[in-house]
Short mmCIF file of C-alpha atoms in Angstrom, two decimals:
data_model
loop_
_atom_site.label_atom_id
_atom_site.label_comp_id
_atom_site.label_asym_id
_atom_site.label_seq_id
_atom_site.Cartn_x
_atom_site.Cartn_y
_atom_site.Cartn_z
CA UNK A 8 0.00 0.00 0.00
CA UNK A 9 0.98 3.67 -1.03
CA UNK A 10 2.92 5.11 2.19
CA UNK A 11 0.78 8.58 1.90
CA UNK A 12 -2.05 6.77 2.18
CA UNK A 13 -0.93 4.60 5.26
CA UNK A 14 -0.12 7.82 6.78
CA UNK A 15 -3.78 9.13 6.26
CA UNK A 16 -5.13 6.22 7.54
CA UNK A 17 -3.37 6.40 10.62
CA UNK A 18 -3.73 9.69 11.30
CA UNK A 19 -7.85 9.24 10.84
CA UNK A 20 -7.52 6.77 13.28
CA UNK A 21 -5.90 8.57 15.80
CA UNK A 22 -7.83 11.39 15.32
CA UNK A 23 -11.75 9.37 15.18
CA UNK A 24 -10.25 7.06 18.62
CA UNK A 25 -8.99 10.46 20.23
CA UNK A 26 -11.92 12.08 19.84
CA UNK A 27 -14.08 8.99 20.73
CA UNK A 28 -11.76 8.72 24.04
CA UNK A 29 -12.38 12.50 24.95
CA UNK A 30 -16.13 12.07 24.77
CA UNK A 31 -16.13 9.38 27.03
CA UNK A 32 -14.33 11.09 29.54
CA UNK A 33 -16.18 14.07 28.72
CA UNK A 34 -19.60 12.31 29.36
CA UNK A 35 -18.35 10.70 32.94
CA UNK A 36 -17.05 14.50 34.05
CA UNK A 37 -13.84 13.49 33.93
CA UNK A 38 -10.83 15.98 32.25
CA UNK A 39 -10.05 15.35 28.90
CA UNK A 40 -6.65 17.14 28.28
CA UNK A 41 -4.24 15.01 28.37
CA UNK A 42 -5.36 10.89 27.56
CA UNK A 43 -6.74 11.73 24.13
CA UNK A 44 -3.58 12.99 22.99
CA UNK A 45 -1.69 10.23 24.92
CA UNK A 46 -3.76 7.39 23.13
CA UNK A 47 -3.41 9.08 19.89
CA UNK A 48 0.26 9.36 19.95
CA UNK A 49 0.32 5.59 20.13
CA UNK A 50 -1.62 5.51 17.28
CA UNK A 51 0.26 8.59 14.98
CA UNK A 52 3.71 9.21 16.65
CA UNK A 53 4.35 12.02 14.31
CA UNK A 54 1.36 13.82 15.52
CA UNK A 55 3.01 16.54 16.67
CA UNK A 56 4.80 17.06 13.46
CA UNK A 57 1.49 17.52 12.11
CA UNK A 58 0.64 20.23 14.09
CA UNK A 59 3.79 21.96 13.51
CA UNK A 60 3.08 21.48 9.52
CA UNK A 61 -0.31 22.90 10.02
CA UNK A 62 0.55 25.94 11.90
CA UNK A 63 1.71 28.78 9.94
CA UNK A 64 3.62 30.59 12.71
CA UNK A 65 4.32 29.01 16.42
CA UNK A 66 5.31 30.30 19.80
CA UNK A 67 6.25 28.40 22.84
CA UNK A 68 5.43 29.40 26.41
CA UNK A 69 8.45 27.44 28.91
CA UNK A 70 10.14 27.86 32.34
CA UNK A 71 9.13 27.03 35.78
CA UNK A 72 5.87 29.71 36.84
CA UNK A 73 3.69 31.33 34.89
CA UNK A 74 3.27 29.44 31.86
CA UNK A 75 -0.11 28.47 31.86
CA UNK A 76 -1.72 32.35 32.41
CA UNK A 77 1.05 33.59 29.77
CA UNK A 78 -0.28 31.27 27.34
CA UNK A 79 -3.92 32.27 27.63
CA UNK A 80 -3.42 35.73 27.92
CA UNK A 81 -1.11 35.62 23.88
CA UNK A 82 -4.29 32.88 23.05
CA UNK A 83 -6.88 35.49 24.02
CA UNK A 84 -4.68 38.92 22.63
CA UNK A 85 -4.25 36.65 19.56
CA UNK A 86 -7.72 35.85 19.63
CA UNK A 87 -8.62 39.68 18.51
CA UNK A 88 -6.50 39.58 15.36
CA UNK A 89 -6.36 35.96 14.44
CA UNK A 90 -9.53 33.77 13.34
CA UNK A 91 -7.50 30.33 13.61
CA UNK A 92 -5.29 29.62 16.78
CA UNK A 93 -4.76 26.05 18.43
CA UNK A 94 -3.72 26.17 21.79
CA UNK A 95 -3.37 24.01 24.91
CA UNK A 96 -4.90 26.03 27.39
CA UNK A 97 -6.05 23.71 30.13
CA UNK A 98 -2.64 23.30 31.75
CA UNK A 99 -1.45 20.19 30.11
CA UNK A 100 1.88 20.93 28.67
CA UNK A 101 3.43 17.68 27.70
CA UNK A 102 3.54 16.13 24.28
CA UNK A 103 0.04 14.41 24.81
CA UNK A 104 -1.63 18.17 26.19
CA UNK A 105 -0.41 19.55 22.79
CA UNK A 106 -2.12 16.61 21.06
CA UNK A 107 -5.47 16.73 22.56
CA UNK A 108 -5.79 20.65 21.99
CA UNK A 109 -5.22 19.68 17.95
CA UNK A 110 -7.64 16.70 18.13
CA UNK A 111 -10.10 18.99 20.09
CA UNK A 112 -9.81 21.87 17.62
CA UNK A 113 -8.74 19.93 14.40
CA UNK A 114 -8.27 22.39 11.85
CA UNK A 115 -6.41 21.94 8.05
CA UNK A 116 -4.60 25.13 8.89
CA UNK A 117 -3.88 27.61 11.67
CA UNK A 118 -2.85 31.34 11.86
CA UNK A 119 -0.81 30.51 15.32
CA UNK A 120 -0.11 27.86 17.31
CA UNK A 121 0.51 29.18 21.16
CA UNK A 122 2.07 26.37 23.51
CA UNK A 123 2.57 25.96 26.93
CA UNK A 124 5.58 23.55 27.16
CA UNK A 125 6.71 21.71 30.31
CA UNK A 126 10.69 22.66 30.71
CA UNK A 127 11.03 18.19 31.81
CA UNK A 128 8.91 17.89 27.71
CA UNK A 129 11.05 20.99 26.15
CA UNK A 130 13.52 18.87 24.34
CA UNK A 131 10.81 16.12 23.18
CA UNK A 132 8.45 18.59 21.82
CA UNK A 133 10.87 20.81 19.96
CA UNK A 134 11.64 17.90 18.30
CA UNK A 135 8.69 18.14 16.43
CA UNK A 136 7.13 21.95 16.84
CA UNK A 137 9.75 24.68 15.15
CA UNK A 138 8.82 27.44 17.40
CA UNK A 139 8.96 31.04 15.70
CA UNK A 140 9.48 32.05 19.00
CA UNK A 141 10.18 31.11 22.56
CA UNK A 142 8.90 32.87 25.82
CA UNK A 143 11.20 32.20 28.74
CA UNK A 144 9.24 33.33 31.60
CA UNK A 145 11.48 32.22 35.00
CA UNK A 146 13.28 29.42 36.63
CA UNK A 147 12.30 28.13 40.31
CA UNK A 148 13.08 24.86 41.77
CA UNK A 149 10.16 22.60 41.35
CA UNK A 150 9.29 19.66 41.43
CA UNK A 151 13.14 17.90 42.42
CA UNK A 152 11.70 14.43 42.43
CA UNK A 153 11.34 15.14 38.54
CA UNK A 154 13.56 17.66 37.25
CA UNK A 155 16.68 17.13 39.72
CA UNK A 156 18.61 20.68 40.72
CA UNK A 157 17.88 24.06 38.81
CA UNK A 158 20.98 24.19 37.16
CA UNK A 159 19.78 20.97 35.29
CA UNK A 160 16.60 22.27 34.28
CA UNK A 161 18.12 25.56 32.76
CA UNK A 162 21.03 24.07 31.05
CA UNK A 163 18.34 21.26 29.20
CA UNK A 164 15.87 24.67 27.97
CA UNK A 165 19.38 26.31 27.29
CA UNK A 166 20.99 23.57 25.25
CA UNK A 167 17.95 22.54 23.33
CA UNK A 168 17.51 26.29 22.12
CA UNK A 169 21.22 26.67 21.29
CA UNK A 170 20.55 24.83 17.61
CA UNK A 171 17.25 26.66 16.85
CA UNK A 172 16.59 29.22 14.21
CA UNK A 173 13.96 31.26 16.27
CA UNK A 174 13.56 34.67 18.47
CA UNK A 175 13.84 34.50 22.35
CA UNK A 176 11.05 36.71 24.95
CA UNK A 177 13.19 36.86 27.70
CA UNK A 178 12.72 37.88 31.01
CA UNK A 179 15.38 40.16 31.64
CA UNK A 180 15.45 40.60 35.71
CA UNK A 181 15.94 36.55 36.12
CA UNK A 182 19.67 36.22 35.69
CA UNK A 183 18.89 32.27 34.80
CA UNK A 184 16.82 33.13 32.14
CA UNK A 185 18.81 36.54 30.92
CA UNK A 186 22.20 34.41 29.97
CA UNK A 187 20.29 32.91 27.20
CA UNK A 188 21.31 36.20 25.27
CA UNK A 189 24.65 34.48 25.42
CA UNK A 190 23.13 31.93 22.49
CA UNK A 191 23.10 34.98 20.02
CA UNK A 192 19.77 34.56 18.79
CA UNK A 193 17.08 37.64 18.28
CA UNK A 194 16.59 38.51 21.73
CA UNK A 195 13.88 40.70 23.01
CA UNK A 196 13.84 41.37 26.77
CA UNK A 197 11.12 42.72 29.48
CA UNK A 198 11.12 43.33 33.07
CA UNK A 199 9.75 45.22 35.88
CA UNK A 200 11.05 48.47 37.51
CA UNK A 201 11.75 49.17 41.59
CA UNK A 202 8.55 49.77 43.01
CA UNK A 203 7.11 50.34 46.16
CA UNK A 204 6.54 46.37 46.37
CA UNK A 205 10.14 45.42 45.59
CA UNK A 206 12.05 44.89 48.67
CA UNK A 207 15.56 44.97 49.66
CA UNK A 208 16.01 40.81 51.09
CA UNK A 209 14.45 37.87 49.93
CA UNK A 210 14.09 34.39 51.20
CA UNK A 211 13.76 32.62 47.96
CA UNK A 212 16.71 33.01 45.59
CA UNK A 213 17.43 30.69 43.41
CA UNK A 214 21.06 32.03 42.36
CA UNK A 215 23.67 34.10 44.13
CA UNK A 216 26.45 33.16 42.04
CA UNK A 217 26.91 35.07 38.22
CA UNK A 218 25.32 33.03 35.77
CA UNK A 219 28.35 33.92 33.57
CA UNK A 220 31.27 33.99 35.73
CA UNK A 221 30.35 32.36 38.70
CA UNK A 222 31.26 35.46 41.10
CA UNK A 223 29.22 36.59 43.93
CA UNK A 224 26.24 39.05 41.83
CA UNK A 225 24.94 41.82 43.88
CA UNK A 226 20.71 42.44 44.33
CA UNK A 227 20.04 46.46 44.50
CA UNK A 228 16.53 45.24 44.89
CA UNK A 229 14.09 42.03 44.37
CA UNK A 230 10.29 42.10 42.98
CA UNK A 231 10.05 38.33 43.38
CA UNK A 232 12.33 35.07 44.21
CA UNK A 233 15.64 36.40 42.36
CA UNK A 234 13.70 38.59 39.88
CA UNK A 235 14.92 42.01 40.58
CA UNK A 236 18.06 43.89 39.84
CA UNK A 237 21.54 42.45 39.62
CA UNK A 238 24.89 42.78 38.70
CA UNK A 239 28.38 41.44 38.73
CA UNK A 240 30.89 43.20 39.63
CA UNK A 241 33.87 40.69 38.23
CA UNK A 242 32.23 40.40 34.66
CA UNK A 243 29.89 43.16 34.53
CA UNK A 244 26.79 40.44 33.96
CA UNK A 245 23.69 42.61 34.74
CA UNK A 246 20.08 43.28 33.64
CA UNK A 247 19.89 44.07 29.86
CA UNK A 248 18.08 47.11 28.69
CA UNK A 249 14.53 46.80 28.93
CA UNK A 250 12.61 46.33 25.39
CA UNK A 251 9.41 46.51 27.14
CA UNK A 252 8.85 47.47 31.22
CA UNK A 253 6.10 47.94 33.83
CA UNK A 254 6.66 50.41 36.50
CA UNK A 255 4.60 52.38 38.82
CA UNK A 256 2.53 49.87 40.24
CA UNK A 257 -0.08 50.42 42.65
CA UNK A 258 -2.84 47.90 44.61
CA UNK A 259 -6.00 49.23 44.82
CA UNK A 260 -9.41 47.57 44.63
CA UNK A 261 -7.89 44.12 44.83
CA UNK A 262 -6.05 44.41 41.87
CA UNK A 263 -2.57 45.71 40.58
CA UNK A 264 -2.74 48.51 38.27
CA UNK A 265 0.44 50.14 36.11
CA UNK A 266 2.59 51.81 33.80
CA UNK A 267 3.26 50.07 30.68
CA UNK A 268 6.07 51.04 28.29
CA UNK A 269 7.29 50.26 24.85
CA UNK A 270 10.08 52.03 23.62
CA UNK A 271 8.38 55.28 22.01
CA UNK A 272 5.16 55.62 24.27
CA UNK A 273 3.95 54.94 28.26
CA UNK A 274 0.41 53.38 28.39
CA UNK A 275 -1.23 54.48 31.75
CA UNK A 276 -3.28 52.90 34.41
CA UNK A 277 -3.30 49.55 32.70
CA UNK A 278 -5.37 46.84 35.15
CA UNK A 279 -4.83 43.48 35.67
CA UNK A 280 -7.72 41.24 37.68
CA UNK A 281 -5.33 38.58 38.71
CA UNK A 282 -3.29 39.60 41.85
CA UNK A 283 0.42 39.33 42.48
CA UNK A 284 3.62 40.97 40.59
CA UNK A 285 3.98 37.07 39.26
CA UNK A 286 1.33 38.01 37.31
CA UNK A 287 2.31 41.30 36.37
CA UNK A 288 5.56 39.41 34.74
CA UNK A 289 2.99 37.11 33.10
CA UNK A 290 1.16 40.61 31.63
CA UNK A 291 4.48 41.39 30.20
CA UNK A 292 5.44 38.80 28.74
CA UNK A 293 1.95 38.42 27.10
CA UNK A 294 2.36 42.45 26.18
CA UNK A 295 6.14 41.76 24.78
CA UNK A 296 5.01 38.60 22.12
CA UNK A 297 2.40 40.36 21.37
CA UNK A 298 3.65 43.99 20.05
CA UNK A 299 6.77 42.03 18.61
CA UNK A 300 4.40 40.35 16.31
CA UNK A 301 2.88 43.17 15.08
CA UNK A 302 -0.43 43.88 16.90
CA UNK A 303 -1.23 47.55 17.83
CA UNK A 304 -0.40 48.13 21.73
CA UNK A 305 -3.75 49.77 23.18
CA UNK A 306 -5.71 46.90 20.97
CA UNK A 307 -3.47 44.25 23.70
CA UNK A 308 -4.05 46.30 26.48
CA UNK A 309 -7.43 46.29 26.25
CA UNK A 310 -7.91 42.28 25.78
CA UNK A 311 -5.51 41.89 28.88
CA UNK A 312 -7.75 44.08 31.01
CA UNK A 313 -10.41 42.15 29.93
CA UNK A 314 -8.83 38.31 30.31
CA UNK A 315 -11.24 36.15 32.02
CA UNK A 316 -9.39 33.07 33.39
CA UNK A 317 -10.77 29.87 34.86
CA UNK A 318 -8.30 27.78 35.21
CA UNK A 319 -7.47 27.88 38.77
CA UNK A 320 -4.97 30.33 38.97
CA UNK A 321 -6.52 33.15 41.02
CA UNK A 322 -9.68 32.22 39.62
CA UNK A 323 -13.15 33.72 41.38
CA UNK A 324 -16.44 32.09 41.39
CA UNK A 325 -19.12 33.87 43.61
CA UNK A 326 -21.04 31.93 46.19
CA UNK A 327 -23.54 33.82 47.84
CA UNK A 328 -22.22 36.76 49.88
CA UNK A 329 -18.77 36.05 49.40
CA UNK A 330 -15.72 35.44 46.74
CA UNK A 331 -14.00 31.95 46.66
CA UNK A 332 -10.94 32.15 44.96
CA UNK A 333 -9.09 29.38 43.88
CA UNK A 334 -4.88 29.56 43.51
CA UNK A 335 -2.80 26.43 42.74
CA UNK A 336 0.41 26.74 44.98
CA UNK A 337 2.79 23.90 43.44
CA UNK A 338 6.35 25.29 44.59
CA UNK A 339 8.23 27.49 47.33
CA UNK A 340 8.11 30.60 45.69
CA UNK A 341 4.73 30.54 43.92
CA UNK A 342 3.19 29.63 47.71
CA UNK A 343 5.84 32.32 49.05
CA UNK A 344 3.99 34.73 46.80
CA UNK A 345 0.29 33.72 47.04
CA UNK A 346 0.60 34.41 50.88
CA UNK A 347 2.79 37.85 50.21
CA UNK A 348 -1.04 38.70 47.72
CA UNK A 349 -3.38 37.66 50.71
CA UNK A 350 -1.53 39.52 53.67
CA UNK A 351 -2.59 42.91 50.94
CA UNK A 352 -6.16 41.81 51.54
CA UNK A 353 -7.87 42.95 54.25
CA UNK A 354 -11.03 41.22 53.76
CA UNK A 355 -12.42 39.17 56.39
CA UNK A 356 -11.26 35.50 55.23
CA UNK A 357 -10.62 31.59 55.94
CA UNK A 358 -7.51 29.50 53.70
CA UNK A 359 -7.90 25.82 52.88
CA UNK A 360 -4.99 24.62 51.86
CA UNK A 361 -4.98 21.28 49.88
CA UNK A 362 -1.53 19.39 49.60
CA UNK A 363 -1.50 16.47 47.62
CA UNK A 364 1.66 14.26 46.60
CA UNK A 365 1.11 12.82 43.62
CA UNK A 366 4.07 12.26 40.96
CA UNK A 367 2.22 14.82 39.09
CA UNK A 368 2.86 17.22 42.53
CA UNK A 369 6.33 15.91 42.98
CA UNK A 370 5.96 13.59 45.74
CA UNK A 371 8.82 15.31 47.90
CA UNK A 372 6.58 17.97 49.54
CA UNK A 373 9.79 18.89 51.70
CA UNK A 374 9.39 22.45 49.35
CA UNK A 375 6.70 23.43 51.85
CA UNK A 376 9.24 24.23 53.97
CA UNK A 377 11.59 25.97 51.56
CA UNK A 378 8.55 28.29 51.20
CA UNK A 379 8.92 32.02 52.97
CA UNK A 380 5.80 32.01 55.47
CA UNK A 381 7.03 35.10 57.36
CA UNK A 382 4.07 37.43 55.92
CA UNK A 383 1.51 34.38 57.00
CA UNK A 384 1.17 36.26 61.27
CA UNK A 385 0.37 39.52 59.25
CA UNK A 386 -2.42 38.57 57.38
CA UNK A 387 -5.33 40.58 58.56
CA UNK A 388 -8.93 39.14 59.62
CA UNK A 389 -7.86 35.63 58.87
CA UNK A 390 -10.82 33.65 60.92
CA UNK A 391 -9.65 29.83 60.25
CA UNK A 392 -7.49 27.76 58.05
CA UNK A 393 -8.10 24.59 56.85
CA UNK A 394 -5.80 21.86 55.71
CA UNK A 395 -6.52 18.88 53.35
CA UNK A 396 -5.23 16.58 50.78
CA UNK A 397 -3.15 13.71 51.11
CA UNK A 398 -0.90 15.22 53.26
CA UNK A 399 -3.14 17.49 55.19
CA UNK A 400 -1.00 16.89 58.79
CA UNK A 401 1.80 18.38 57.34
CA UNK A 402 1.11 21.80 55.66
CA UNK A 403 -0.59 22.02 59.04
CA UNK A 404 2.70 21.63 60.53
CA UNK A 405 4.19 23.73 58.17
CA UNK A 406 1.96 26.56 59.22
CA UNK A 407 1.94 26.23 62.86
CA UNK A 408 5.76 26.91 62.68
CA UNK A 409 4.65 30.19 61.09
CA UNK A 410 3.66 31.45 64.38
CA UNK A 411 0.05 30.82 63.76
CA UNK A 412 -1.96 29.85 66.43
CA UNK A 413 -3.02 26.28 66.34
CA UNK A 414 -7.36 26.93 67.53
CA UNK A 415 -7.62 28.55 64.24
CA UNK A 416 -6.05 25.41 62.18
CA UNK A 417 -8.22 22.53 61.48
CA UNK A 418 -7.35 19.75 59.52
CA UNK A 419 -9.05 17.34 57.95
CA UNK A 420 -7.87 15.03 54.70
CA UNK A 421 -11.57 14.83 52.96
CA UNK A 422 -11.05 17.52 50.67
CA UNK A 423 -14.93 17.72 49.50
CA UNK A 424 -15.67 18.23 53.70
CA UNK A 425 -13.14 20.45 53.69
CA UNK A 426 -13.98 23.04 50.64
CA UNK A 427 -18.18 22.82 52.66
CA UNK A 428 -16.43 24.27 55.59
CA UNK A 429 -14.14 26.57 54.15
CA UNK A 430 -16.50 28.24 52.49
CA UNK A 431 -19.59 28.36 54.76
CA UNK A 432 -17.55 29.93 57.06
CA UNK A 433 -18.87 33.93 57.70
CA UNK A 434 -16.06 35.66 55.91
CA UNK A 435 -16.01 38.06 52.79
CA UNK A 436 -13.53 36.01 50.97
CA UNK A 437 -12.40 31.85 51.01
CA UNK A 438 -9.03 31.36 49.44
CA UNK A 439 -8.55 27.88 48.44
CA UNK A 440 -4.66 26.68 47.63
CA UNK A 441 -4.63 23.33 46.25
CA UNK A 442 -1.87 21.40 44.85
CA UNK A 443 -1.52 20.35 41.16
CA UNK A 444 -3.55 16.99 41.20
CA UNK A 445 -6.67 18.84 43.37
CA UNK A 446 -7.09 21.93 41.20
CA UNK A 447 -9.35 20.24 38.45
CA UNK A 448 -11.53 18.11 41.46
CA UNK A 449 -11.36 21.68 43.54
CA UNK A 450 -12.97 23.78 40.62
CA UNK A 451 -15.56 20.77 40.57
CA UNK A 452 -16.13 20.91 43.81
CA UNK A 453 -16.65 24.58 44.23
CA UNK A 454 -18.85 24.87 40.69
CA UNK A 455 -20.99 21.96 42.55
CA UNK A 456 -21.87 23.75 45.36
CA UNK A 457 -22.35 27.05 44.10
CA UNK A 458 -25.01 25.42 41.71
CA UNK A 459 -26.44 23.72 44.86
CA UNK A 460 -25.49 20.02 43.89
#
C-alpha cells in the first residue's frame, strides 16, 4: 500500500479514537486534556509534526511559573487579530496536552499555534514543533523528584535552544533566564522596575552566584524570588536594557494597576484582575510577544484588562455573599507569593490549603518548607485555616511553625468536607490553595456547590 495513504489512515484513526476517548471522559465529568492525545500518539507518533506542519507561525510558552496564564493571555490577545489559533490552554503541557488541543480543535490550517511547554517535555516537543518564537518566563526549583537541581533544568531549555533558528522573549530581571542572550539569537527582553513592592532581602533566591562567571552578583533590589536587579561586579553580567517594562505599580481595589512602556510611548493605568507581581511578569510577557508580532499596543491592552481566566490560577467564582478564589500553589516561591497577595487583603477570610503528593505534585513535599511564610502572622482578619489533601497533617505543621496559632487550624484530609467548611464559614472572601492533582476536582467541587449540587 501507497505510504501517503498509510499515513492518512493512521492519522484518521488517531484522530476518530482520540476524539471517541475525549467524549467518554467528557460524558463521565472526567478531564479530557491530556489521555486523548496520549492514546493518539500511540496511534500517529508524528502527531506533533502535524501540528507543527499545520501551523503557519508558532510560539512556545516554557520555564518554571507562569506558563499556563502567559499562554492564555497571547491565546486570548491573539484571539482579537487571528480567526485560527490552536492552543493548549487547560494546563497540560506535555507532548500528549499539545495533542489533545489539535484533536479537540482539528483544523487543516492555523494562523498561530501558542504552547505551553513543560521545561522536563522541552527537548521532546521541539523535536517536532519549530517554534517562531520562545517565551522564557522564570526558573524556580520545582518539582526535584522530577527535574533534579535548577541548574539541570536551565542548562536542558538552554541547550535545546542553542541549535534553533527562532527569536527568544526573555525575562530580563531573572539572571537564569537573561544568559540565554549568550546563544546569540534575536533577543527581546522585558522586566519590571523598583517599586514600592520590591524589597531589599528575599528568602527565595534561586542564584547568588553570576550566571556567567560564577562570582558573587549583587541584588540592588528584588520584585520576586531572584527577579529584581543584579549585577556582577567581576564580569559586569547585569540586567539588559529593557525592550518593554512595567513600572509604577499600585494595589487598589484588589487588583494591581500600572505603567506600561514600549520604547516610544507609556500606556497608563493599565489593570490586571489577577493579583500578584507574578502576574504582572505574566502581563508582560503576554504584552512583549504580542507587540513584537505586530499587533497595535492599546488593541493588547485592552484584551488583557479584559482576560477572564478559569483555570485555577486566582480564579473567582461567587457563592452567595462572598468570593472563593481558587490559587494552585505547586512550589516554594509561587506559595511564598500567594501568601505575600493575601496579607494585601484585608477582607475578612478563611484558607484551605490542599496538599497532595502525587508524581504529578512531585511527591517530595519537603518544598513546603523551603517556602517564605514570614508574611503568614500579618495577614489581617484571617478567621480559620483549613488543611486537606493527602498530606493534610503536614502543611498544618508547616503553618503552625509560622507562628500561627493552632485553635484557628483545622485539619481534615476529605477535601470535599473540607472546601463545605471553608467556604460556609462567615467571611467576605475563602481562598482555596490546592496542589496540582486537586485543582481540576477543587474547581468541581466549588462549581458543585455554588449550583447547589
Amino acid at each position: 500500500m501507497d505510504m501517503s495513504l498509510i499515513k492518512k489512515l493512521r492519522l484518521s484513526l488517531s484522530i476518530i479514537i482520540g476524539k471517541l476517548v475525549r467524549f467518554g471522559l467528557k460524558t463521565t465529568g472526567r478531564s479530557a486534556t491530556a489521555l486523548p492525545g496520549n492514546i493518539a500518539l500511540r496511534i500517529e507518533p508524528d502527531l506533533l509534526k502535524i501540528v507543527n506542519e499545520r501551523c503557519k507561525k508558532k510560539v512556545i510558552v516554557t520555564g518554571t511559573n507562569g506558563k499556563t496564564t502567559t499562554n492564555n493571555l497571547i491565546a486570548h490577545i491573539l484571539g482579537s487579530n487571528f480567526k485560527n489559533v490552536l492552543s493548549n490552554l487547560r494546563g497540560a503541557n506535555m507532548p500528549q496536552g499539545i495533542a489533545s488541543s489539535f484533536i479537540e480543535n482539528k483544523k487543516d490550517e492555523y494562523d498561530w499555534g501558542v504552547f505551553e511547554v513543560d521545561e522536563g517535555s522541552f527537548t521532546r516537543i521541539i523535536r517536532d514543533i519549530e517554534p517562531d518564537y520562545i517565551v522564557v518566563t522564570n526558573f524556580f526549583r520545582d518539582q526535584l523528584d522530577r527535574y533534579g537541581e535548577i541548574e539541570n533544568t536551565v542548562s536542558m531549555v538552554y541547550e535545546t535552544i542553542k541549535p534553533l533558528n527562532t527569536s527568544l522573549i526573555l525575562n530580563a530581571d531573572d539572571p537564569l533566564v537573561s544568559k540565554f542572550k549568550n546563544l546569540n539569537k534575536s533577543n527581546i527582553f522585558y522586566g519590571i522596575k523598583k517599586n514600592k513592592f520590591s524589597s531589599k532581602n528575599e528568602k527565595i533566591v534561586e542564584t547568588r552566584n553570576c550566571p556567567s562567571c560564577n562570582s558573587y552578583i549583587d541584588y540592588e533590589y528584588f520584585n520576586y524570588g531572584q527577579l529584581g536587579s543584579y549585577n556582577c561586579k567581576e564580569c559586569g553580567f547585569k540586567n539588559p536594557y529593557y525592550d518593554y517594562y512595567i513600572e509604577n505599580i499600585n494595589y487598589k481595589n484588589n487588583k494591581y494597576c500600572f505603567d506600561i512602556n514600549t520604547d516610544k510611548e507609556t500606556f497608563k493605568d493599565t489593570c490586571f484582575e489577577y493579583e500578584g507581581i507574578y502576574n504582572i511578569y505574566n502581563c508582560c510577557a503576554a504584552f512583549t510577544f504580542s507587540c513584537e508580532i505586530g499587533i497595535e499596543p492599546s488593541k493588547i491592552i485592552h484584551r488583557m484588562e479584559n482576560f477572564d481566566y478559569k483555570l485555577g490560577r486566582m480564579e473567582e467564582i461567587k457563592f452567595r455573599d462572598k468570593i472563593i478564589k481558587i490559587v494552585l500553589t505547586k512550589n516554594p516561591i509561587g506559595l511564598t507569593e500567594v501568601i505575600k497577595s493575601i496579607s494585601h487583603d484585608k477582607r475578612r477570610k478563611a484558607i484551605l490549603f490542599i496538599l497532595n503528593d502525587n508524581p504529578a505534585d512531585g511527591q517530595d513535599i519537603s518544598w513546603i518548607w523551603d517556602a517564605g511564610l514570614s508574611k503568614f502572622k500579618n495577614i489581617e482578619n484571617l478567621k480559620k485555616i483549613y488543611c486537606s489533601g493527602k498530606r493534610a497533617e503536614d502543611i498544618a505543621l508547616r503553618i503552625e511553625y509560622a507562628h500561627i496559632p493552632t485553635e484557628i487550624i483545622k485539619i481534615d484530609d476529605d477535601m470535599q468536607e473540607s472546601i463545605k467548611e471553608a467556604v460556609h464559614e462567615d467571611v467576605e472572601i475563602a481562598y482555596i490553595l490546592p496542589t496540582y492533582t486537586a485543582v481540576f476536582e477543587t474547581r468541581d467541587m466549588v462549581l458543585n456547590l455554588t449550583h447547589g449540587k
